[in-house]
Amino acid sequence: MSQQHEAPNALAGLRVLLGVTGGIAAYKACELVRRLREAGAEVRVVLTANAARFVTPLTFQSLSGQPVHSGLWDEAAEAAMGHLQLAHWAQRILIAPASANAIARLASGFADDLLTTLCLASEAPVAIAPAMNLRMWGHAATQANVALLRTRGALFLGPAEGRMAEPESGPGRLLEPHRIVAELASRHGPKPLHGKSVLISAGPTFEDIDPVRFIGNRSSGRMGFAAAQAAVEQGAQVQLIAGPVHLPTPMGVVRVDVRSARDMREAVMARASTCDIYIGAAAVGDFRAHEIAAHKLKKSGAALTLSLHENPDILAAVAALKPRPFVVGFAAETQNVEAYARAKLERKKLDLIAANQVGEGRGFDACENEILLISRDGAERLARADKLALARQLLLRIIEKFEMAKARSGVAKGKAVVRRSATVKRAGKRPR
Ligand code: PMT
């Protein structure tokens, strides 16, 4: 057994739901529980029926100091903490060892046992440490499942290479418990957006024409809601100004519902000057009806002409504030994506713009997206992925650019102070 130990507080306070699936490596999950707790994590164990054939629930109960959860219909465990509560409780789901069967079931979205149900019901990031026969790991079906789960944001830890239970050697071994804990610890630590406030707009706006009709667009709100969740995960206080969408509010996010572009502008502008970062992911309607008819418009057999007015540009207004937050815009384009997005970056005086091509299962009302992230220093492509996985990558880039901008403005302020004190000295005055 390895003598390496994690720093005692490397996972301090992290609530880890450990899913143990069937396989000979299940015995190593016992050491994993011990090491997670040594590193400061609170651990609750979910055993699949196959895992319970290798190690008893009592072993995990003794090691974790908590009741072990094994089935959807386990009355004692449900009384201690119902499975939906458990899904909310978890800040990180770790599945170790994860068998080929478990990986396939997760990729297919099954919810017929406790572990798969929890994975669907929880918003916690999922880490998977596979352990299986080397040919099962190499099989095209397993590799396709792994690739799919990665696009949804799952983090794969291992497998390691080496001697297996059978007299064979290759990739498929469970990563050593101390290495699994070290990988989690490297992603835990202080959150870069702790103490920062992030304001995000999401979804469409609806512009009423008469009491029953409106002009809207196909935005589902998913991209902006995913950005809100990713910002909370990075420690930010997040306010989400949401157009009319039917999405649950990510945990920890303060949500304000609005309908029209002008409602959205009011809600955003009331908060923008006190936030650190503004992300405009909403598809704000560019036009509104000049007048909203008091009664339902009637057909008359003749063409109906609607007179439209341009809506205020919320993003440009936020970027014009003094002082202003770090401003990130989106650009949804059907053609000339990069050129149009660059023009918006300049015209609206943004710090960063996330350009997305509309259509082919991406962008509006899709579960996946693909982004070309453009700043004045260059451009980077974030490959097609599930919107939450993409939002997590996007937030990491935003944090990096935000920190750089802060450092630059600190240097600029420092230079101004030096210039001012030099001027004051020349004038024979003492600097204040
Ligand atoms: O909601 P989903 O279904 O998940 O889809 C996501 C998305 C495609 C809507 C999102 O990724 C996106 O691209 N949002 C911006 C869509 C858009 O309206 O782009 P635009 O090119 O028209 O506007 C450019 C930027 O200006 C945007 O940041 C927009 O929020 C902002 N804007 C536009 C008009 C206006 N009056 N006020 C604004 O603030």
Short mmCIF file of N, CA, C and O in Angstrom, two decimals, residues 91-202:
data_model
loop_
_atom_site.label_atom_id
_atom_site.label_comp_id
_atom_site.label_asym_id
_atom_site.label_seq_id
_atom_site.Cartn_x
_atom_site.Cartn_y
_atom_site.Cartn_z
N GLN A 91 -21.70 17.54 -3.45
CA GLN A 91 -21.02 18.61 -4.19
C GLN A 91 -20.13 18.00 -5.27
O GLN A 91 -19.67 18.69 -6.17
N ARG A 92 -19.84 16.72 -5.14
CA ARG A 92 -19.02 16.02 -6.12
C ARG A 92 -19.47 14.57 -6.12
O ARG A 92 -19.63 13.98 -5.06
N ILE A 93 -19.72 14.00 -7.29
CA ILE A 93 -20.00 12.56 -7.36
C ILE A 93 -18.74 11.89 -7.89
O ILE A 93 -18.19 12.33 -8.91
N LEU A 94 -18.30 10.89 -7.18
CA LEU A 94 -17.11 10.14 -7.62
C LEU A 94 -17.53 8.69 -7.78
O LEU A 94 -18.06 8.10 -6.82
N ILE A 95 -17.33 8.13 -8.95
CA ILE A 95 -17.68 6.72 -9.14
C ILE A 95 -16.39 5.93 -9.28
O ILE A 95 -15.62 6.12 -10.23
N ALA A 96 -16.10 5.12 -8.27
CA ALA A 96 -14.82 4.41 -8.24
C ALA A 96 -14.97 3.13 -7.42
O ALA A 96 -15.33 3.22 -6.26
N PRO A 97 -14.73 1.98 -8.00
CA PRO A 97 -14.42 1.78 -9.40
C PRO A 97 -15.69 1.88 -10.25
O PRO A 97 -16.78 1.55 -9.77
N ALA A 98 -15.52 2.33 -11.50
CA ALA A 98 -16.65 2.36 -12.44
C ALA A 98 -16.46 1.23 -13.45
O ALA A 98 -15.45 1.20 -14.17
N SER A 99 -17.40 0.30 -13.46
CA SER A 99 -17.30 -0.83 -14.39
C SER A 99 -17.72 -0.40 -15.79
O SER A 99 -18.34 0.67 -15.96
N ALA A 100 -17.43 -1.21 -16.80
CA ALA A 100 -17.86 -0.91 -18.17
C ALA A 100 -19.38 -0.80 -18.22
O ALA A 100 -19.94 0.08 -18.89
N ASN A 101 -20.05 -1.67 -17.48
CA ASN A 101 -21.52 -1.65 -17.43
C ASN A 101 -22.02 -0.33 -16.84
O ASN A 101 -22.92 0.31 -17.39
N ALA A 102 -21.40 0.11 -15.75
CA ALA A 102 -21.84 1.37 -15.11
C ALA A 102 -21.63 2.54 -16.07
O ALA A 102 -22.50 3.42 -16.19
N ILE A 103 -20.50 2.55 -16.77
CA ILE A 103 -20.21 3.65 -17.70
C ILE A 103 -21.25 3.66 -18.83
O ILE A 103 -21.77 4.72 -19.22
N ALA A 104 -21.59 2.47 -19.34
CA ALA A 104 -22.57 2.38 -20.43
C ALA A 104 -23.94 2.87 -19.96
O ALA A 104 -24.66 3.58 -20.66
N ARG A 105 -24.29 2.51 -18.71
CA ARG A 105 -25.61 2.89 -18.20
C ARG A 105 -25.68 4.40 -17.94
O ARG A 105 -26.70 5.04 -18.20
N LEU A 106 -24.56 4.96 -17.49
CA LEU A 106 -24.54 6.42 -17.28
C LEU A 106 -24.65 7.14 -18.62
O LEU A 106 -25.38 8.13 -18.76
N ALA A 107 -23.92 6.64 -19.61
CA ALA A 107 -23.94 7.29 -20.93
C ALA A 107 -25.34 7.22 -21.54
O ALA A 107 -25.76 8.14 -22.26
N SER A 108 -26.07 6.14 -21.25
CA SER A 108 -27.41 5.99 -21.83
C SER A 108 -28.49 6.69 -21.02
O SER A 108 -29.65 6.69 -21.40
N GLY A 109 -28.11 7.25 -19.89
CA GLY A 109 -29.08 8.00 -19.08
C GLY A 109 -30.06 7.12 -18.32
O GLY A 109 -31.19 7.54 -18.05
N PHE A 110 -29.64 5.89 -17.97
CA PHE A 110 -30.52 5.02 -17.18
C PHE A 110 -30.81 5.63 -15.82
O PHE A 110 -29.98 6.39 -15.29
N ALA A 111 -31.97 5.28 -15.25
CA ALA A 111 -32.28 5.71 -13.88
C ALA A 111 -33.06 4.59 -13.21
O ALA A 111 -34.10 4.80 -12.62
N ASP A 112 -32.50 3.35 -13.31
CA ASP A 112 -33.22 2.21 -12.76
C ASP A 112 -32.54 1.64 -11.52
O ASP A 112 -32.89 0.58 -11.05
N ASP A 113 -31.52 2.33 -11.03
CA ASP A 113 -30.99 1.98 -9.71
C ASP A 113 -30.59 3.26 -9.02
O ASP A 113 -30.68 4.36 -9.61
N LEU A 114 -30.16 3.17 -7.77
CA LEU A 114 -29.93 4.39 -6.99
C LEU A 114 -28.81 5.25 -7.59
O LEU A 114 -28.96 6.47 -7.73
N LEU A 115 -27.71 4.61 -7.97
CA LEU A 115 -26.56 5.41 -8.43
C LEU A 115 -26.88 6.16 -9.72
O LEU A 115 -26.61 7.37 -9.83
N THR A 116 -27.46 5.48 -10.70
CA THR A 116 -27.76 6.18 -11.96
C THR A 116 -28.83 7.26 -11.74
O THR A 116 -28.75 8.34 -12.32
N THR A 117 -29.79 6.99 -10.87
CA THR A 117 -30.81 8.00 -10.57
C THR A 117 -30.17 9.24 -9.97
O THR A 117 -30.47 10.37 -10.36
N LEU A 118 -29.24 9.03 -9.02
CA LEU A 118 -28.58 10.16 -8.38
C LEU A 118 -27.77 10.97 -9.40
O LEU A 118 -27.74 12.19 -9.35
N CYS A 119 -27.12 10.27 -10.31
CA CYS A 119 -26.32 10.98 -11.31
C CYS A 119 -27.20 11.87 -12.18
O CYS A 119 -26.78 12.94 -12.59
N LEU A 120 -28.41 11.43 -12.47
CA LEU A 120 -29.32 12.26 -13.28
C LEU A 120 -29.91 13.39 -12.45
O LEU A 120 -30.14 14.48 -12.96
N ALA A 121 -30.16 13.11 -11.17
CA ALA A 121 -30.88 14.09 -10.35
C ALA A 121 -29.96 15.15 -9.75
O ALA A 121 -30.44 16.17 -9.29
N SER A 122 -28.66 14.90 -9.76
CA SER A 122 -27.74 15.84 -9.09
C SER A 122 -27.10 16.79 -10.10
O SER A 122 -26.87 16.42 -11.26
N GLU A 123 -26.79 18.00 -9.63
CA GLU A 123 -26.08 18.95 -10.50
C GLU A 123 -24.59 18.94 -10.19
O GLU A 123 -23.82 19.72 -10.76
N ALA A 124 -24.17 18.06 -9.27
CA ALA A 124 -22.75 18.03 -8.89
C ALA A 124 -21.90 17.50 -10.05
O ALA A 124 -22.33 16.61 -10.78
N PRO A 125 -20.68 18.03 -10.21
CA PRO A 125 -19.78 17.48 -11.24
C PRO A 125 -19.47 16.01 -10.94
O PRO A 125 -19.38 15.63 -9.78
N VAL A 126 -19.34 15.23 -12.01
CA VAL A 126 -19.13 13.79 -11.85
C VAL A 126 -17.70 13.42 -12.25
O VAL A 126 -17.24 13.82 -13.32
N ALA A 127 -17.01 12.67 -11.37
CA ALA A 127 -15.68 12.14 -11.70
C ALA A 127 -15.81 10.62 -11.75
O ALA A 127 -16.50 10.03 -10.91
N ILE A 128 -15.18 10.02 -12.75
CA ILE A 128 -15.33 8.57 -12.95
C ILE A 128 -13.95 7.93 -13.00
O ILE A 128 -13.10 8.33 -13.80
N ALA A 129 -13.72 6.94 -12.14
CA ALA A 129 -12.45 6.21 -12.15
C ALA A 129 -12.74 4.78 -12.63
O ALA A 129 -13.19 3.95 -11.84
N PRO A 130 -12.50 4.51 -13.91
CA PRO A 130 -12.86 3.19 -14.45
C PRO A 130 -11.93 2.09 -13.96
O PRO A 130 -10.77 2.34 -13.65
N ALA A 131 -12.47 0.87 -13.92
CA ALA A 131 -11.65 -0.31 -13.63
C ALA A 131 -12.31 -1.49 -14.32
O ALA A 131 -13.48 -1.78 -14.06
N MET A 132 -11.58 -2.11 -15.23
CA MET A 132 -12.15 -3.25 -15.98
C MET A 132 -11.05 -3.98 -16.73
O MET A 132 -9.90 -3.49 -16.77
N ASN A 133 -11.40 -5.06 -17.33
CA ASN A 133 -10.50 -5.82 -18.18
C ASN A 133 -10.02 -4.92 -19.33
O ASN A 133 -10.77 -4.08 -19.82
N LEU A 134 -8.74 -5.08 -19.73
CA LEU A 134 -8.18 -4.14 -20.70
C LEU A 134 -8.89 -4.17 -22.05
O LEU A 134 -8.99 -3.14 -22.72
N ARG A 135 -9.43 -5.33 -22.46
CA ARG A 135 -10.14 -5.37 -23.75
C ARG A 135 -11.51 -4.70 -23.63
O ARG A 135 -12.00 -4.07 -24.56
N MET A 136 -12.12 -4.81 -22.45
CA MET A 136 -13.40 -4.10 -22.25
C MET A 136 -13.17 -2.59 -22.31
O MET A 136 -13.95 -1.84 -22.87
N TRP A 137 -12.07 -2.13 -21.70
CA TRP A 137 -11.75 -0.69 -21.74
C TRP A 137 -11.49 -0.24 -23.19
O TRP A 137 -11.94 0.83 -23.61
N GLY A 138 -10.79 -1.07 -23.93
CA GLY A 138 -10.42 -0.68 -25.31
C GLY A 138 -11.57 -0.84 -26.29
O GLY A 138 -11.49 -0.35 -27.42
N HIS A 139 -12.64 -1.53 -25.91
CA HIS A 139 -13.73 -1.80 -26.85
C HIS A 139 -14.35 -0.49 -27.35
O HIS A 139 -14.51 0.48 -26.59
N ALA A 140 -14.71 -0.48 -28.65
CA ALA A 140 -15.26 0.74 -29.25
C ALA A 140 -16.49 1.24 -28.51
O ALA A 140 -16.70 2.45 -28.37
N ALA A 141 -17.31 0.29 -27.99
CA ALA A 141 -18.54 0.72 -27.29
C ALA A 141 -18.18 1.49 -26.03
O ALA A 141 -18.75 2.55 -25.75
N THR A 142 -17.20 0.96 -25.26
CA THR A 142 -16.80 1.65 -24.02
C THR A 142 -16.20 3.01 -24.36
O THR A 142 -16.52 4.01 -23.73
N GLN A 143 -15.33 3.03 -25.38
CA GLN A 143 -14.68 4.30 -25.73
C GLN A 143 -15.70 5.34 -26.20
O GLN A 143 -15.57 6.53 -25.90
N ALA A 144 -16.73 4.89 -26.92
CA ALA A 144 -17.77 5.84 -27.37
C ALA A 144 -18.53 6.38 -26.15
O ALA A 144 -18.86 7.57 -26.08
N ASN A 145 -18.81 5.49 -25.18
CA ASN A 145 -19.51 5.93 -23.97
C ASN A 145 -18.68 6.94 -23.18
O ASN A 145 -19.19 7.93 -22.67
N VAL A 146 -17.37 6.67 -23.10
CA VAL A 146 -16.47 7.58 -22.36
C VAL A 146 -16.46 8.94 -23.06
O VAL A 146 -16.58 9.99 -22.42
N ALA A 147 -16.35 8.92 -24.40
CA ALA A 147 -16.30 10.18 -25.16
C ALA A 147 -17.59 10.97 -24.93
O ALA A 147 -17.57 12.19 -24.73
N LEU A 148 -18.73 10.27 -24.94
CA LEU A 148 -20.02 10.94 -24.75
C LEU A 148 -20.10 11.58 -23.35
O LEU A 148 -20.49 12.73 -23.19
N LEU A 149 -19.68 10.81 -22.34
CA LEU A 149 -19.74 11.34 -20.97
C LEU A 149 -18.79 12.53 -20.82
O LEU A 149 -19.10 13.49 -20.11
N ARG A 150 -17.64 12.47 -21.51
CA ARG A 150 -16.71 13.63 -21.44
C ARG A 150 -17.37 14.88 -22.01
O ARG A 150 -17.23 15.95 -21.45
N THR A 151 -18.09 14.72 -23.13
CA THR A 151 -18.72 15.93 -23.72
C THR A 151 -19.78 16.49 -22.77
O THR A 151 -20.12 17.65 -22.85
N ARG A 152 -20.29 15.64 -21.86
CA ARG A 152 -21.27 16.14 -20.90
C ARG A 152 -20.60 16.66 -19.64
O ARG A 152 -21.25 16.97 -18.64
N GLY A 153 -19.27 16.69 -19.63
CA GLY A 153 -18.56 17.32 -18.52
C GLY A 153 -17.98 16.34 -17.51
O GLY A 153 -17.39 16.77 -16.52
N ALA A 154 -18.15 15.02 -17.72
CA ALA A 154 -17.60 14.07 -16.73
C ALA A 154 -16.08 14.10 -16.80
O ALA A 154 -15.49 14.24 -17.87
N LEU A 155 -15.46 13.97 -15.62
CA LEU A 155 -14.00 13.96 -15.54
C LEU A 155 -13.57 12.50 -15.37
O LEU A 155 -14.03 11.82 -14.45
N PHE A 156 -12.72 12.00 -16.26
CA PHE A 156 -12.24 10.63 -16.13
C PHE A 156 -10.88 10.60 -15.44
O PHE A 156 -9.96 11.32 -15.84
N LEU A 157 -10.79 9.82 -14.38
CA LEU A 157 -9.54 9.67 -13.64
C LEU A 157 -9.04 8.25 -13.91
O LEU A 157 -9.61 7.30 -13.41
N GLY A 158 -8.03 8.13 -14.74
CA GLY A 158 -7.53 6.82 -15.13
C GLY A 158 -8.31 6.28 -16.30
O GLY A 158 -8.99 7.05 -16.98
N PRO A 159 -8.21 4.97 -16.57
CA PRO A 159 -7.59 3.94 -15.73
C PRO A 159 -6.06 3.98 -15.81
O PRO A 159 -5.50 4.55 -16.73
N ALA A 160 -5.44 3.31 -14.81
CA ALA A 160 -3.99 3.18 -14.82
C ALA A 160 -3.62 1.93 -15.62
O ALA A 160 -4.47 1.08 -15.88
N GLU A 161 -2.36 1.87 -15.99
CA GLU A 161 -1.86 0.68 -16.69
C GLU A 161 -1.13 -0.21 -15.69
O GLU A 161 -0.58 0.30 -14.72
N GLY A 162 -1.14 -1.49 -15.96
CA GLY A 162 -0.35 -2.37 -15.08
C GLY A 162 -0.97 -3.74 -15.03
O GLY A 162 -1.87 -4.06 -15.82
N ARG A 163 -0.49 -4.56 -14.10
CA ARG A 163 -0.99 -5.93 -13.98
C ARG A 163 -2.43 -5.90 -13.47
O ARG A 163 -2.78 -5.15 -12.58
N MET A 164 -3.26 -6.77 -14.07
CA MET A 164 -4.67 -6.84 -13.69
C MET A 164 -4.86 -8.07 -12.79
O MET A 164 -3.93 -8.82 -12.55
N ALA A 165 -6.12 -8.29 -12.36
CA ALA A 165 -6.41 -9.48 -11.55
C ALA A 165 -6.08 -10.74 -12.37
O ALA A 165 -5.55 -11.71 -11.85
N GLU A 166 -6.39 -10.69 -13.70
CA GLU A 166 -6.03 -11.82 -14.55
C GLU A 166 -4.55 -11.66 -14.91
O GLU A 166 -4.01 -10.58 -14.77
N PRO A 167 -3.92 -12.71 -15.39
CA PRO A 167 -2.49 -12.57 -15.72
C PRO A 167 -2.31 -11.78 -17.02
O PRO A 167 -1.87 -12.30 -18.03
N GLU A 168 -2.70 -10.51 -17.03
CA GLU A 168 -2.56 -9.66 -18.21
C GLU A 168 -2.11 -8.30 -17.74
O GLU A 168 -2.26 -7.95 -16.58
N SER A 169 -1.62 -7.52 -18.66
CA SER A 169 -1.16 -6.19 -18.29
C SER A 169 -1.62 -5.19 -19.34
O SER A 169 -1.61 -5.49 -20.53
N GLY A 170 -2.04 -3.98 -18.90
CA GLY A 170 -2.50 -2.95 -19.86
C GLY A 170 -3.38 -1.96 -19.15
O GLY A 170 -3.52 -2.00 -17.93
N PRO A 171 -4.02 -1.06 -19.91
CA PRO A 171 -4.89 -0.06 -19.26
C PRO A 171 -6.19 -0.69 -18.78
O PRO A 171 -6.79 -1.49 -19.52
N GLY A 172 -6.61 -0.37 -17.58
CA GLY A 172 -7.86 -0.94 -17.05
C GLY A 172 -7.86 -0.97 -15.53
O GLY A 172 -8.90 -1.15 -14.92
N ARG A 173 -6.67 -0.78 -14.93
CA ARG A 173 -6.60 -0.82 -13.46
C ARG A 173 -7.20 0.45 -12.86
O ARG A 173 -7.05 1.54 -13.42
N LEU A 174 -7.80 0.31 -11.69
CA LEU A 174 -8.28 1.49 -10.97
C LEU A 174 -7.07 2.35 -10.58
O LEU A 174 -6.06 1.83 -10.10
N LEU A 175 -7.18 3.64 -10.81
CA LEU A 175 -6.13 4.56 -10.37
C LEU A 175 -5.97 4.40 -8.86
O LEU A 175 -6.98 4.24 -8.16
N GLU A 176 -4.74 4.45 -8.37
CA GLU A 176 -4.53 4.25 -6.92
C GLU A 176 -5.34 5.29 -6.14
O GLU A 176 -5.40 6.47 -6.53
N PRO A 177 -5.94 4.90 -5.00
CA PRO A 177 -6.77 5.83 -4.22
C PRO A 177 -6.09 7.16 -3.91
O PRO A 177 -6.71 8.21 -4.02
N HIS A 178 -4.78 7.14 -3.57
CA HIS A 178 -4.15 8.43 -3.24
C HIS A 178 -4.09 9.34 -4.46
O HIS A 178 -4.16 10.55 -4.35
N ARG A 179 -3.99 8.73 -5.67
CA ARG A 179 -3.95 9.57 -6.88
C ARG A 179 -5.34 10.11 -7.20
O ARG A 179 -5.49 11.24 -7.68
N ILE A 180 -6.37 9.33 -6.93
CA ILE A 180 -7.74 9.83 -7.15
C ILE A 180 -7.98 11.03 -6.23
O ILE A 180 -8.48 12.07 -6.66
N VAL A 181 -7.57 10.89 -4.97
CA VAL A 181 -7.78 11.99 -4.01
C VAL A 181 -6.97 13.22 -4.45
O VAL A 181 -7.46 14.35 -4.41
N ALA A 182 -5.73 12.98 -4.92
CA ALA A 182 -4.89 14.12 -5.34
C ALA A 182 -5.54 14.84 -6.54
O ALA A 182 -5.52 16.07 -6.62
N GLU A 183 -6.12 14.06 -7.47
CA GLU A 183 -6.77 14.68 -8.64
C GLU A 183 -7.95 15.55 -8.20
O GLU A 183 -8.15 16.64 -8.70
N LEU A 184 -8.74 15.02 -7.27
CA LEU A 184 -9.89 15.81 -6.78
C LEU A 184 -9.39 17.05 -6.05
O LEU A 184 -9.93 18.15 -6.22
N ALA A 185 -8.33 16.87 -5.24
CA ALA A 185 -7.81 17.99 -4.45
C ALA A 185 -7.30 19.10 -5.36
O ALA A 185 -7.48 20.29 -5.08
N SER A 186 -6.69 18.72 -6.51
CA SER A 186 -6.14 19.75 -7.40
C SER A 186 -7.26 20.59 -8.01
O SER A 186 -7.03 21.68 -8.51
N ARG A 187 -8.48 20.05 -7.98
CA ARG A 187 -9.62 20.81 -8.54
C ARG A 187 -10.46 21.46 -7.45
O ARG A 187 -11.46 22.07 -7.73
N HIS A 188 -10.08 21.25 -6.19
CA HIS A 188 -10.90 21.80 -5.11
C HIS A 188 -10.34 23.18 -4.76
O HIS A 188 -10.45 24.09 -5.57
N GLY A 189 -9.72 23.35 -3.60
CA GLY A 189 -9.03 24.58 -3.24
C GLY A 189 -9.88 25.84 -3.30
O GLY A 189 -11.08 25.76 -3.52
N PRO A 190 -9.23 26.99 -3.10
CA PRO A 190 -9.99 28.24 -3.08
C PRO A 190 -10.58 28.52 -4.46
O PRO A 190 -9.95 28.27 -5.49
N LYS A 191 -11.79 29.03 -4.48
CA LYS A 191 -12.48 29.28 -5.75
C LYS A 191 -12.07 30.66 -6.28
O LYS A 191 -12.14 31.64 -5.55
N PRO A 192 -11.70 30.72 -7.54
CA PRO A 192 -11.20 31.99 -8.08
C PRO A 192 -12.23 33.12 -8.07
O PRO A 192 -11.86 34.27 -8.05
N LEU A 193 -13.53 32.79 -8.08
CA LEU A 193 -14.52 33.87 -8.11
C LEU A 193 -15.14 34.11 -6.73
O LEU A 193 -16.16 34.79 -6.62
N HIS A 194 -14.50 33.56 -5.69
CA HIS A 194 -15.02 33.79 -4.34
C HIS A 194 -15.04 35.30 -4.06
O HIS A 194 -14.05 35.99 -4.30
N GLY A 195 -16.17 35.80 -3.59
CA GLY A 195 -16.27 37.23 -3.28
C GLY A 195 -16.57 38.10 -4.50
O GLY A 195 -16.70 39.31 -4.39
N LYS A 196 -16.69 37.49 -5.67
CA LYS A 196 -16.99 38.26 -6.89
C LYS A 196 -18.46 38.07 -7.24
O LYS A 196 -19.05 37.02 -6.99
N SER A 197 -19.01 39.10 -7.90
CA SER A 197 -20.42 38.96 -8.28
C SER A 197 -20.54 38.94 -9.80
O SER A 197 -19.91 39.75 -10.50
N VAL A 198 -21.29 37.97 -10.27
CA VAL A 198 -21.44 37.77 -11.73
C VAL A 198 -22.91 37.94 -12.08
O VAL A 198 -23.79 37.33 -11.45
N LEU A 199 -23.16 38.77 -13.08
CA LEU A 199 -24.53 39.01 -13.55
C LEU A 199 -24.64 38.39 -14.95
O LEU A 199 -23.78 38.63 -15.80
N ILE A 200 -25.70 37.61 -15.14
CA ILE A 200 -25.84 36.89 -16.43
C ILE A 200 -27.25 37.10 -16.96
O ILE A 200 -28.22 37.03 -16.20
N SER A 201 -27.36 37.37 -18.27
CA SER A 201 -28.68 37.39 -18.88
C SER A 201 -28.84 36.12 -19.71
O SER A 201 -27.86 35.63 -20.29
N ALA A 202 -30.06 35.58 -19.74
CA ALA A 202 -30.27 34.32 -20.45
C ALA A 202 -31.66 34.28 -21.07
O ALA A 202 -32.58 34.96 -20.60
#
